[in-house]
XYZ file of C-alpha atoms in Angstrom:
709
model
C 0.000 0.000 0.000
C 2.797 2.361 -0.895
C 0.590 4.405 -3.170
C -3.027 5.466 -3.172
C -3.027 6.102 -6.885
C -6.389 6.725 -8.462
C -8.042 7.969 -5.281
C -7.391 11.661 -5.832
C -7.168 12.173 -9.559
C -8.883 15.558 -9.226
C -5.998 16.811 -7.106
C -3.189 15.773 -9.445
C -2.742 19.421 -10.413
C -2.297 20.345 -6.774
C -3.741 23.026 -4.519
C -3.137 26.777 -4.761
C -0.308 28.188 -2.687
C -1.648 31.249 -0.836
C -0.177 34.740 -0.740
C 1.763 34.524 -3.999
C 0.980 36.432 -7.153
C 0.040 34.136 -9.984
C -1.491 30.626 -10.192
C 1.119 28.708 -8.182
C 0.018 25.209 -7.183
C 1.753 22.460 -5.201
C 1.275 18.700 -5.424
C 3.403 17.431 -2.537
C 4.767 18.508 0.830
C 8.292 18.429 -0.612
C 7.267 20.788 -3.404
C 5.676 23.035 -0.775
C 8.890 23.231 1.280
C 11.059 23.727 -1.792
C 8.934 26.629 -3.067
C 9.029 28.355 0.333
C 12.807 27.855 0.473
C 13.305 29.231 -3.039
C 11.087 32.283 -2.640
C 11.398 33.044 1.082
C 14.757 31.501 1.983
C 15.617 33.967 4.754
C 12.151 34.353 6.204
C 11.590 33.042 9.726
C 9.595 29.824 9.615
C 9.698 28.199 13.073
C 10.924 29.191 16.519
C 11.132 26.684 19.356
C 10.874 28.228 22.819
C 12.946 26.355 25.386
C 13.525 27.232 29.025
C 16.582 29.371 28.449
C 16.913 29.909 24.747
C 15.051 30.221 21.467
C 15.944 28.185 18.413
C 14.810 29.283 14.975
C 14.785 27.990 11.411
C 14.228 29.915 8.219
C 12.643 28.170 5.260
C 16.049 27.937 3.639
C 17.665 26.394 6.711
C 14.890 23.844 7.131
C 15.138 22.845 3.468
C 18.925 22.484 3.596
C 18.850 20.408 6.759
C 16.097 18.177 5.354
C 18.127 17.635 2.165
C 21.163 16.643 4.226
C 19.175 13.986 6.058
C 17.453 12.934 2.857
C 20.791 12.366 1.143
C 21.984 10.186 4.032
C 18.755 8.208 4.293
C 18.393 7.631 0.563
C 21.587 5.566 0.585
C 20.354 3.327 3.404
C 16.735 2.583 2.602
C 14.247 1.822 -0.121
C 11.660 4.226 -1.391
C 8.294 4.123 0.462
C 9.762 2.191 3.409
C 8.115 3.336 6.672
C 10.504 4.994 9.132
C 9.689 5.667 12.807
C 10.235 9.211 14.106
C 10.747 9.354 17.897
C 11.353 12.996 18.799
C 10.519 15.283 21.697
C 8.981 18.681 20.966
C 11.394 20.762 18.926
C 12.673 21.558 15.474
C 14.599 18.305 14.995
C 11.304 16.563 14.287
C 10.578 18.878 11.359
C 14.053 18.299 9.918
C 13.646 14.532 10.189
C 10.095 14.558 8.826
C 11.061 16.407 5.650
C 14.374 14.557 5.430
C 12.452 11.283 5.286
C 10.169 12.708 2.599
C 13.169 13.891 0.554
C 14.513 10.312 0.670
C 11.156 8.935 -0.458
C 10.416 7.265 2.889
C 7.112 7.207 4.773
C 7.451 8.970 8.168
C 5.603 7.482 11.152
C 5.539 10.073 13.984
C 5.389 8.554 17.481
C 6.026 9.837 21.017
C 9.413 9.236 22.622
C 9.025 6.079 24.749
C 9.530 7.013 28.410
C 8.392 3.748 29.999
C 7.818 0.088 29.266
C 4.268 0.538 27.995
C 5.334 3.267 25.556
C 8.236 1.131 24.300
C 5.830 -1.749 23.765
C 3.567 0.446 21.659
C 6.502 1.553 19.489
C 7.471 -2.075 19.030
C 3.915 -2.989 18.021
C 3.869 -0.180 15.449
C 7.299 -1.251 14.168
C 5.941 -4.752 13.603
C 2.766 -3.448 11.990
C 4.690 -1.295 9.509
C 7.669 -3.689 9.144
C 9.846 -0.617 9.799
C 13.480 -1.299 10.596
C 14.748 2.276 10.778
C 14.237 4.741 13.639
C 15.128 8.428 13.553
C 15.595 10.137 16.897
C 17.832 12.400 19.018
C 20.626 10.950 21.123
C 19.866 13.631 23.712
C 16.233 12.485 23.896
C 17.124 8.784 24.235
C 20.638 8.498 25.666
C 19.885 4.816 26.283
C 17.879 2.913 23.723
C 14.941 0.993 25.224
C 15.947 -2.653 25.407
C 12.686 -3.722 23.785
C 13.644 -1.716 20.686
C 17.260 -2.842 20.404
C 16.537 -4.832 17.249
C 15.784 -1.719 15.207
C 18.355 0.359 13.326
C 18.772 3.773 14.946
C 19.903 7.030 13.341
C 20.448 9.951 15.726
C 20.036 13.056 13.621
C 21.378 15.440 16.259
C 24.837 13.919 15.640
C 24.941 15.090 12.023
C 27.378 17.870 11.233
C 26.468 20.983 9.224
C 28.547 19.987 6.177
C 26.773 16.809 5.152
C 26.404 16.589 1.384
C 23.074 17.740 -0.105
C 23.902 17.000 -3.740
C 21.558 14.152 -4.509
C 18.451 13.703 -6.612
C 15.561 13.971 -4.173
C 12.402 11.991 -4.742
C 9.609 13.882 -6.478
C 6.427 12.521 -4.887
C 3.170 12.427 -6.762
C -0.006 13.772 -5.219
C -1.337 10.285 -4.567
C 1.860 8.886 -3.020
C 1.779 8.144 0.694
C 3.010 11.137 2.691
C 3.024 9.606 6.184
C 1.201 7.228 8.527
C -0.806 8.719 11.381
C -1.262 6.119 14.089
C -4.417 6.670 16.050
C -3.644 7.325 19.692
C -4.369 4.920 22.480
C -4.297 1.437 21.005
C -1.516 -1.046 21.732
C -3.309 -4.246 20.825
C -4.729 -3.238 17.442
C -2.654 -0.361 16.077
C -4.144 1.363 13.079
C -1.970 3.504 10.871
C -4.038 5.948 8.823
C -2.538 6.150 5.311
C -2.387 9.792 4.242
C -1.372 10.912 0.777
C 0.217 14.235 -0.139
C -3.111 15.137 -1.764
C -4.986 14.393 1.472
C -2.756 16.648 3.521
C -2.524 19.518 1.054
C -6.270 19.604 0.487
C -6.866 19.642 4.242
C -4.373 22.490 4.685
C -6.197 24.419 1.963
C -9.516 23.585 3.647
C -8.253 24.927 6.986
C -6.884 28.057 5.324
C -10.298 28.804 3.806
C -11.901 28.965 7.250
C -9.028 30.503 9.213
C -8.363 33.157 6.547
C -4.652 33.453 7.109
C -2.713 36.397 5.740
C 1.048 37.001 5.318
C 0.845 38.808 8.684
C -0.597 35.797 10.516
C 1.360 34.357 13.452
C 0.641 30.964 14.997
C 1.518 29.401 18.352
C 1.397 25.665 19.066
C 2.219 23.385 21.975
C 0.239 20.447 20.548
C 2.059 17.094 20.246
C 3.508 16.670 16.758
C 2.657 12.957 16.725
C -1.096 13.687 16.787
C -3.115 14.879 13.819
C -3.933 18.384 15.097
C -0.379 19.079 16.258
C 1.168 17.900 12.996
C -1.307 19.038 10.352
C -2.264 22.446 11.654
C 0.335 23.008 14.365
C 3.389 22.489 12.116
C 2.360 21.997 8.476
C -0.307 24.731 8.442
C 2.176 27.602 8.933
C 4.383 26.164 6.179
C 1.435 26.085 3.797
C 0.395 29.617 4.755
C 3.929 31.029 4.757
C 3.774 32.700 8.171
C 5.901 32.258 11.348
C 5.108 29.640 13.953
C 6.208 29.631 17.599
C 6.445 26.197 19.216
C 6.848 24.992 22.785
C 6.345 21.617 24.420
C 3.075 20.116 25.678
C 4.766 19.507 29.051
C 5.567 23.214 29.357
C 1.900 24.045 28.783
C 0.710 21.487 31.329
C 3.201 22.752 33.904
C 2.228 26.381 33.410
C -0.849 27.073 31.255
C -0.248 30.820 31.508
C 2.763 30.272 29.247
C 0.428 29.698 26.286
C -1.208 33.079 26.758
C 2.146 34.741 27.471
C 3.524 33.555 24.128
C 0.394 34.755 22.317
C 0.824 38.106 24.047
C 4.542 38.474 23.310
C 4.426 37.535 19.621
C 0.989 39.019 18.889
C -0.204 35.632 17.679
C -3.323 35.492 15.538
C -4.006 31.743 15.372
C -3.729 29.147 18.136
C -5.880 26.533 19.809
C -6.203 23.045 21.218
C -8.603 20.544 22.765
C -11.395 21.723 25.035
C -9.471 20.732 28.189
C -6.750 23.298 27.394
C -9.162 26.217 27.686
C -10.565 24.773 30.921
C -7.060 24.362 32.313
C -6.284 28.031 31.678
C -9.336 29.142 33.647
C -8.616 26.803 36.566
C -4.899 27.363 36.795
C -4.553 31.072 35.997
C -6.232 32.901 38.889
C -7.290 36.547 38.438
C -4.162 37.924 40.109
C -1.993 36.114 37.510
C -3.875 37.403 34.469
C -2.454 40.895 34.628
C -0.067 41.635 31.780
C -1.806 39.403 29.256
C -2.846 41.064 25.994
C -4.948 38.783 23.792
C -6.518 41.226 21.352
C -4.380 39.880 18.471
C -5.948 36.388 18.805
C -8.230 36.015 15.781
C -8.823 32.238 15.723
C -8.941 30.214 18.958
C -9.768 26.822 17.516
C -11.234 24.125 19.732
C -11.420 20.489 18.644
C -10.154 16.903 19.156
C -12.688 16.287 21.945
C -16.257 17.458 22.647
C -16.483 21.259 22.640
C -18.413 22.356 25.717
C -20.496 25.511 25.933
C -19.642 26.036 29.594
C -15.918 25.960 28.771
C -16.274 28.682 26.144
C -18.300 30.801 28.530
C -15.842 30.439 31.412
C -12.811 31.197 29.242
C -14.410 34.243 27.624
C -15.547 35.630 30.975
C -12.076 35.148 32.457
C -10.038 36.659 29.620
C -12.258 39.250 27.933
C -10.815 41.905 30.289
C -7.426 41.121 28.714
C -8.419 41.571 25.087
C -9.877 38.172 24.194
C -12.963 38.295 21.952
C -15.695 35.639 21.966
C -15.949 35.747 18.199
C -12.391 34.372 18.051
C -13.674 30.962 19.196
C -13.570 28.487 16.336
C -15.195 25.139 17.229
C -14.360 22.457 14.684
C -14.813 18.762 14.064
C -12.363 16.346 12.515
C -10.468 13.099 12.894
C -7.230 11.518 11.720
C -9.079 9.351 9.189
C -10.061 12.573 7.394
C -6.507 14.019 7.783
C -7.774 16.532 10.355
C -10.562 19.002 9.593
C -14.050 18.023 8.438
C -16.174 20.982 9.526
C -15.580 24.488 10.824
C -16.930 27.999 10.526
C -15.336 31.209 9.250
C -12.898 33.382 11.169
C -14.759 35.907 13.304
C -18.107 34.133 13.074
C -17.957 32.914 16.675
C -19.613 29.809 18.133
C -23.239 28.781 17.628
C -24.567 27.567 21.009
C -28.065 26.078 21.084
C -30.145 24.505 23.831
C -31.739 21.169 22.874
C -34.196 18.871 24.610
C -31.914 16.404 26.408
C -34.604 13.749 26.812
C -35.404 13.850 23.098
C -31.710 13.495 22.200
C -31.491 10.405 24.406
C -34.225 8.928 22.201
C -32.486 9.887 18.954
C -34.627 12.946 18.199
C -33.456 16.523 17.656
C -35.709 19.115 19.259
C -34.715 22.676 20.287
C -35.497 23.403 23.924
C -38.356 25.656 24.958
C -39.793 26.969 28.216
C -41.425 23.616 28.958
C -38.273 21.546 28.371
C -37.413 19.586 31.505
C -33.761 18.888 30.689
C -31.862 21.303 28.458
C -28.581 20.267 26.867
C -26.546 23.202 25.554
C -24.455 22.181 22.570
C -21.864 23.920 20.410
C -22.053 23.832 16.628
C -18.855 22.711 14.897
C -19.393 24.603 11.663
C -20.156 23.476 8.130
C -18.248 21.075 5.865
C -15.190 22.479 4.154
C -14.742 22.807 0.384
C -15.421 19.611 -1.610
C -16.354 17.812 1.625
C -19.691 16.040 2.042
C -21.188 15.173 5.435
C -24.177 12.859 5.780
C -26.185 11.852 8.860
C -26.992 8.152 8.483
C -28.962 5.562 10.402
C -26.169 3.066 11.185
C -28.551 0.092 11.115
C -30.544 0.753 7.928
C -27.895 2.925 6.204
C -30.682 5.279 5.193
C -30.229 9.039 5.425
C -31.696 10.470 8.621
C -34.346 13.136 8.689
C -33.560 16.667 9.843
C -34.890 15.896 13.322
C -33.053 12.582 13.723
C -29.754 11.728 15.353
C -27.440 9.510 13.301
C -23.891 8.499 12.519
C -21.678 11.046 10.767
C -20.432 9.835 7.372
C -17.863 11.849 5.408
C -16.690 11.928 1.807
C -14.073 14.222 0.250
C -10.436 14.668 -0.791
C -9.288 14.848 2.827
C -10.486 11.321 3.611
C -7.517 8.969 3.859
C -7.081 5.846 1.774
C -7.488 3.497 4.709
C -5.547 1.720 7.440
C -2.071 0.429 6.729
C -2.144 -3.241 5.725
C -5.621 -3.758 7.213
C -7.989 -4.376 4.298
C -10.928 -5.593 6.421
C -10.826 -2.595 8.774
C -10.367 -0.316 5.765
C -13.420 -1.831 4.075
C -15.569 -1.401 7.183
C -14.512 2.165 7.981
C -13.610 3.814 4.675
C -15.770 2.000 2.115
C -19.262 2.371 3.593
C -22.183 2.801 1.221
C -25.719 4.025 1.719
C -28.666 1.705 1.198
C -29.021 3.040 -2.357
C -25.395 2.085 -3.126
C -23.981 5.615 -3.178
C -20.560 6.173 -1.684
C -17.987 5.293 -0.558
C -18.054 7.180 2.728
C -15.899 7.276 5.845
C -17.844 6.038 8.862
C -16.659 8.244 11.726
C -18.382 6.331 14.527
C -19.555 9.686 15.918
C -23.216 10.567 16.390
C -24.533 13.955 15.396
C -27.008 16.048 13.454
C -27.105 19.185 11.337
C -28.950 22.237 12.625
C -28.922 25.725 11.103
C -26.299 24.512 8.643
C -23.812 23.416 11.311
C -22.756 19.982 12.537
C -23.465 19.181 16.186
C -21.731 16.235 17.876
C -24.018 14.335 20.241
C -21.988 11.277 21.200
C -20.185 8.230 19.856
C -21.328 5.055 18.217
C -17.878 3.498 18.405
C -16.688 2.712 21.909
C -13.827 5.168 22.177
C -13.016 7.014 25.362
C -11.615 10.472 24.631
C -9.755 12.135 27.502
C -7.932 15.432 26.893
C -8.119 14.930 23.155
C -6.590 11.431 23.113
C -8.375 8.249 22.098
C -8.331 5.274 24.453
C -9.717 1.939 23.312
C -11.813 0.072 25.916
C -10.264 -3.269 24.964
C -6.777 -1.919 25.763
C -7.879 -0.529 29.118
C -9.677 -3.762 30.006
C -6.597 -5.827 29.154
C -4.499 -3.605 31.438
C -6.952 -4.141 34.314
C -6.781 -7.931 33.962
C -2.993 -7.741 34.292
C -3.083 -5.367 37.254
C -3.662 -7.952 40.002
C -3.483 -11.765 40.198
C -7.119 -11.933 41.266
C -8.212 -10.283 38.010
C -6.418 -12.490 35.486
C -9.628 -14.073 34.191
C -12.035 -11.300 35.169
C -14.540 -9.673 32.870
C -14.004 -5.911 32.682
C -16.075 -3.123 31.128
C -14.517 0.282 30.406
C -16.632 3.273 29.412
C -16.635 7.086 29.606
C -18.414 8.895 32.418
C -19.221 12.579 32.769
C -17.860 14.418 35.801
C -17.843 18.184 36.144
C -18.236 18.699 32.401
C -15.260 16.460 31.580
C -15.002 12.930 30.263
C -13.494 10.448 32.722
C -12.769 6.719 32.792
C -15.187 4.341 34.491
C -14.450 0.645 35.091
C -16.612 -2.235 36.238
C -14.579 -5.293 37.241
C -16.015 -8.700 38.062
C -14.051 -10.167 40.999
C -15.829 -13.483 41.625
C -18.838 -14.840 43.455
C -18.002 -13.077 46.704
C -16.472 -9.796 47.762
C -12.639 -9.689 47.829
C -10.947 -9.676 51.229
C -9.152 -6.391 50.520
C -11.075 -4.486 47.824
C -8.976 -1.334 48.203
C -5.826 -3.304 47.370
C -7.391 -4.330 44.054
C -8.604 -0.801 43.317
C -5.141 0.609 44.038
C -3.571 -1.959 41.709
C -6.040 -1.084 38.947
C -5.438 2.654 39.286
C -1.678 2.151 39.312
C -1.745 -0.004 36.163
C -4.035 2.376 34.265
C -1.892 5.383 35.193
C 1.380 3.679 34.274
C 0.218 2.197 30.980
C -2.204 4.824 29.692
C -1.307 8.011 31.624
C -4.909 8.640 32.682
C -6.825 8.178 35.922
C -9.411 5.510 36.604
C -11.991 7.933 37.955
C -14.475 5.266 39.069
C -13.600 1.633 39.809
C -16.487 -0.701 40.629
C -15.911 -4.258 41.879
C -18.862 -6.488 41.052
C -20.115 -10.066 41.331
C -19.295 -12.506 38.536
C -21.979 -12.406 35.830
C -22.878 -8.781 36.534
C -21.523 -7.214 33.317
C -24.105 -7.599 30.531
C -23.071 -9.363 27.336
C -24.620 -10.121 23.971
C -25.671 -13.610 22.948
C -22.295 -13.986 21.241
C -20.427 -12.991 24.412
C -19.508 -9.394 23.562
C -19.383 -6.922 26.437
C -22.242 -4.413 26.358
C -20.338 -1.452 27.748
C -23.055 1.121 27.153
C -25.701 -0.995 28.863
C -23.316 -1.694 31.756
C -22.888 2.054 32.224
C -26.665 2.615 32.144
C -27.295 -0.117 34.723
C -24.616 1.340 36.983
C -26.113 4.822 36.755
C -29.570 3.440 37.588
C -28.193 1.538 40.580
C -29.124 -1.825 39.068
C -25.680 -3.483 39.163
C -24.880 -5.858 42.025
C -21.645 -4.336 43.297
C -19.238 -5.208 46.103
C -17.229 -2.010 46.267
C -17.310 1.399 44.552
C -14.346 3.786 44.567
C -14.864 7.187 43.005
C -12.343 10.012 42.988
C -13.456 13.384 44.247
C -12.800 16.803 42.678
C -9.323 17.982 43.639
C -8.770 21.017 45.816
C -6.581 23.642 44.215
C -3.571 24.099 46.502
C -1.841 27.420 46.140
C 1.845 28.118 46.593
C 2.098 28.260 50.376
C 4.892 30.744 51.004
C 5.650 29.227 54.392
C 6.285 25.727 53.034
C 9.814 26.449 51.905
C 10.856 28.151 55.124
C 9.236 25.489 57.345
C 10.924 22.647 55.471
C 14.309 24.355 55.123
C 14.448 25.474 58.738
C 13.499 22.072 60.137
C 16.153 19.898 61.702
C 17.204 16.950 59.491
C 15.238 14.568 61.721
C 12.069 16.670 61.279
C 12.499 17.545 57.616
C 11.273 14.236 56.220
C 8.093 14.454 58.298
C 7.359 17.932 57.024
C 8.069 16.822 53.467
C 5.623 13.941 53.904
C 2.914 16.416 54.944
C 3.827 18.686 52.013
C 3.535 15.783 49.563
C 0.264 14.536 51.086
C -1.324 17.952 50.498
C -0.046 18.259 46.935
C -0.833 14.674 45.901
C -4.320 14.815 47.419
C -5.200 17.883 45.366
C -3.772 16.512 42.130
C -4.898 12.909 42.650
C -8.474 13.843 43.621
C -8.311 11.953 46.902
C -8.853 13.013 50.497
C -5.701 13.906 52.443
C -6.677 11.511 55.227
C -6.553 8.614 52.744
C -2.833 9.210 52.187
C -0.207 8.024 54.642
C 3.564 8.070 54.561
C 3.472 4.485 53.249
C 0.981 5.136 50.453
C 2.587 4.192 47.145
C 2.550 6.864 44.461
C 1.353 4.342 41.914
C -1.737 3.435 43.926
C -2.921 7.057 43.862
C -3.226 6.727 40.081
C -1.837 10.094 39.084
C -2.326 10.552 35.358
C 0.265 12.195 33.113
C -1.146 15.702 33.542
C -1.243 15.425 37.346
C 2.231 13.871 37.489
C 3.758 16.698 35.448
C 1.968 19.246 37.617
C 3.348 17.622 40.798
C 6.879 17.717 39.380
C 6.395 21.365 38.472
C 5.147 22.254 41.945
C 8.121 20.479 43.570
C 10.518 22.227 41.209
C 8.948 25.642 41.659
C 8.320 25.480 45.399
C 11.290 23.436 46.623
C 13.808 23.959 43.834
C 14.315 20.209 43.289
C 14.222 18.755 39.791
C 13.078 15.129 39.651
C 12.922 12.545 36.876
C 9.276 11.808 35.920
C 10.034 8.081 36.328
C 10.249 8.663 40.086
C 6.492 9.208 40.255
C 5.569 5.772 38.883
C 5.719 2.353 40.488
C 5.777 1.371 44.134
C 7.771 4.250 45.632
C 5.979 5.530 48.734
C 5.362 9.099 49.813
C 7.901 8.553 52.599
C 10.524 7.378 50.103
C 9.902 10.383 47.865
C 10.167 12.660 50.911
C 13.503 11.042 51.782
C 14.681 11.617 48.215
C 13.680 15.281 48.423
C 15.374 15.685 51.803
C 18.587 14.300 50.323
C 18.446 16.800 47.461
C 17.708 19.704 49.791
C 20.602 18.754 52.050
C 23.074 19.282 49.212
C 22.072 22.916 48.679
C 21.754 25.783 51.111
C 20.224 28.093 48.531
C 16.891 27.522 46.852
C 17.186 26.862 43.143
C 15.722 29.587 40.994
C 13.935 28.286 37.929
C 14.543 30.703 35.038
C 11.529 32.013 33.181
C 11.019 31.301 29.519
C 13.255 33.530 27.489
C 15.392 34.726 30.402
C 18.993 35.534 29.571
C 21.314 32.614 30.181
C 24.613 31.477 28.652
C 23.751 30.163 25.191
C 23.457 26.416 24.764
C 23.324 24.397 21.597
C 20.033 22.812 20.592
C 21.389 19.421 21.675
C 22.728 20.730 25.007
C 19.365 22.331 25.718
C 17.718 18.928 25.158
């Protein structure tokens, strides 16, 4: 499946390149980069914002570096071979991505494996693609994961500036494969979405039509480059539009959400966005006294996608930041998915969100009815705009495959040039998902698995037909989560498990029902702790609700399939026979207690560990959504089930408040709060002066890009 020839014949002549005089069209991402490098060689393209320094690339520099890597790779690989890209946030990823394209390879962006579960996922993808070559940074992976030792590694940060660029680069056709986008979350059944150059370029043009970029546009992104939104719009969109892009890491945003708004303020950014949770995080973690100095009037498009867009989030964010220049009409709700490259629907810049109240009871029955004064339960929903150019959206009854009426809820089917060819080397899954036809035979369409309807010309997302759990914009497959639970504790090896999403405080959380036998376990909390630890370590999310139930409780079909939706309904109605229910509580925001540092530093060595234990109990309780009294000195960090966001926040608080920098690996596993306190006490004993963490952009001795890593 190295080519998708014949699928996009209409795009063989390419898409128009904006902001140039004359009918200039491009047919591949390589042609796009080359044209920018030829016509705007010295223009700033990308700037990566690190803790102490800023690293920039012009179009000419990016093109030259990509050619260097392309020349090297072309001698060591065959055209259209997949190649894994394991890079942290930064400009090296862009160089490697285009270097692989110059050599005629198929890039496969993946996150840098930081633990065993992540290494296993990379290995599964390597087997699925038959890739033998990995591109990465030595500074990002000083020690190769042992599970991946059988692959051939090329560390691109070890290349010198004088590598030869005199080779004949590959000239891709529009329907050649550009890269594989692996859908996030799955380790058991990885699915690589096959995207052609035509797919990507058409989607970039589609986005540009709604965002209305100009040569004066400026974008900011912290989105992960190995996900569709971070790659397509975050990095490739600015290249297509020919305007500068400022990049910083997702971890930096999670640690300090204000940084996002600071960068928009400093560089007068016009376009930036992210999943719904990012806007919520800004409201929660940037209190009024820390909003002073922000200036957001330049922000023209604040796009919101990748997870359900919530009306209450938009309202809270606008109310919080309108005094600092933000305008509600900048909100740009959108809908898309990796199988359609990225964008399917969106509005126009400046149009603002369409928020409508619907009858919640009618929606539960598959009917669309606007709310009125007599409506008992109103569900406020946000429109995600209209289909982009050449894109067709249909609302279909998934059982009969007939088109739904205007007042009916149905599955969203999509057809257009942005729809990918299919899944890599998975013809059956490709047939089911990408080759759907209506009852009258028309098609093919992409079945999104999402439920929605069209109202006032805009698409509204009402739920999901497919059993995905989306948390902070990332997909998690129930089968993967259930397999992790069965491996979490010896008593669960043969247990039936049901994983499903639950709503809590306007956010989607993970719920689990676990059958533990014919009688209640002797120590149910031990099992719950093991489940939370395994879910956090393997999937970097929290098991918000864990229910232990009698064998035979989870409903199944006649063929033995788990009925996850019905299980959730029975649980909510109180009709499941349960032994034990553990539900996390909303966390309490803990401010920076100015006395903490003095109390800990001034304590005698014998007292310091005790005070550090109390410090950690307070911080972990707030971030882990558990009561302080449930945490003791011997509580293991793993049993709390801190997800990736909470773990990064805890590290940031320790670094900021105590001046101690810890490895993220120290927050996983069986280390207890007491052991972490002892580790902190040891670090504090070696320094009499509190470490000062430099602010982004502060003046420091210059470091190389690799040293900064």
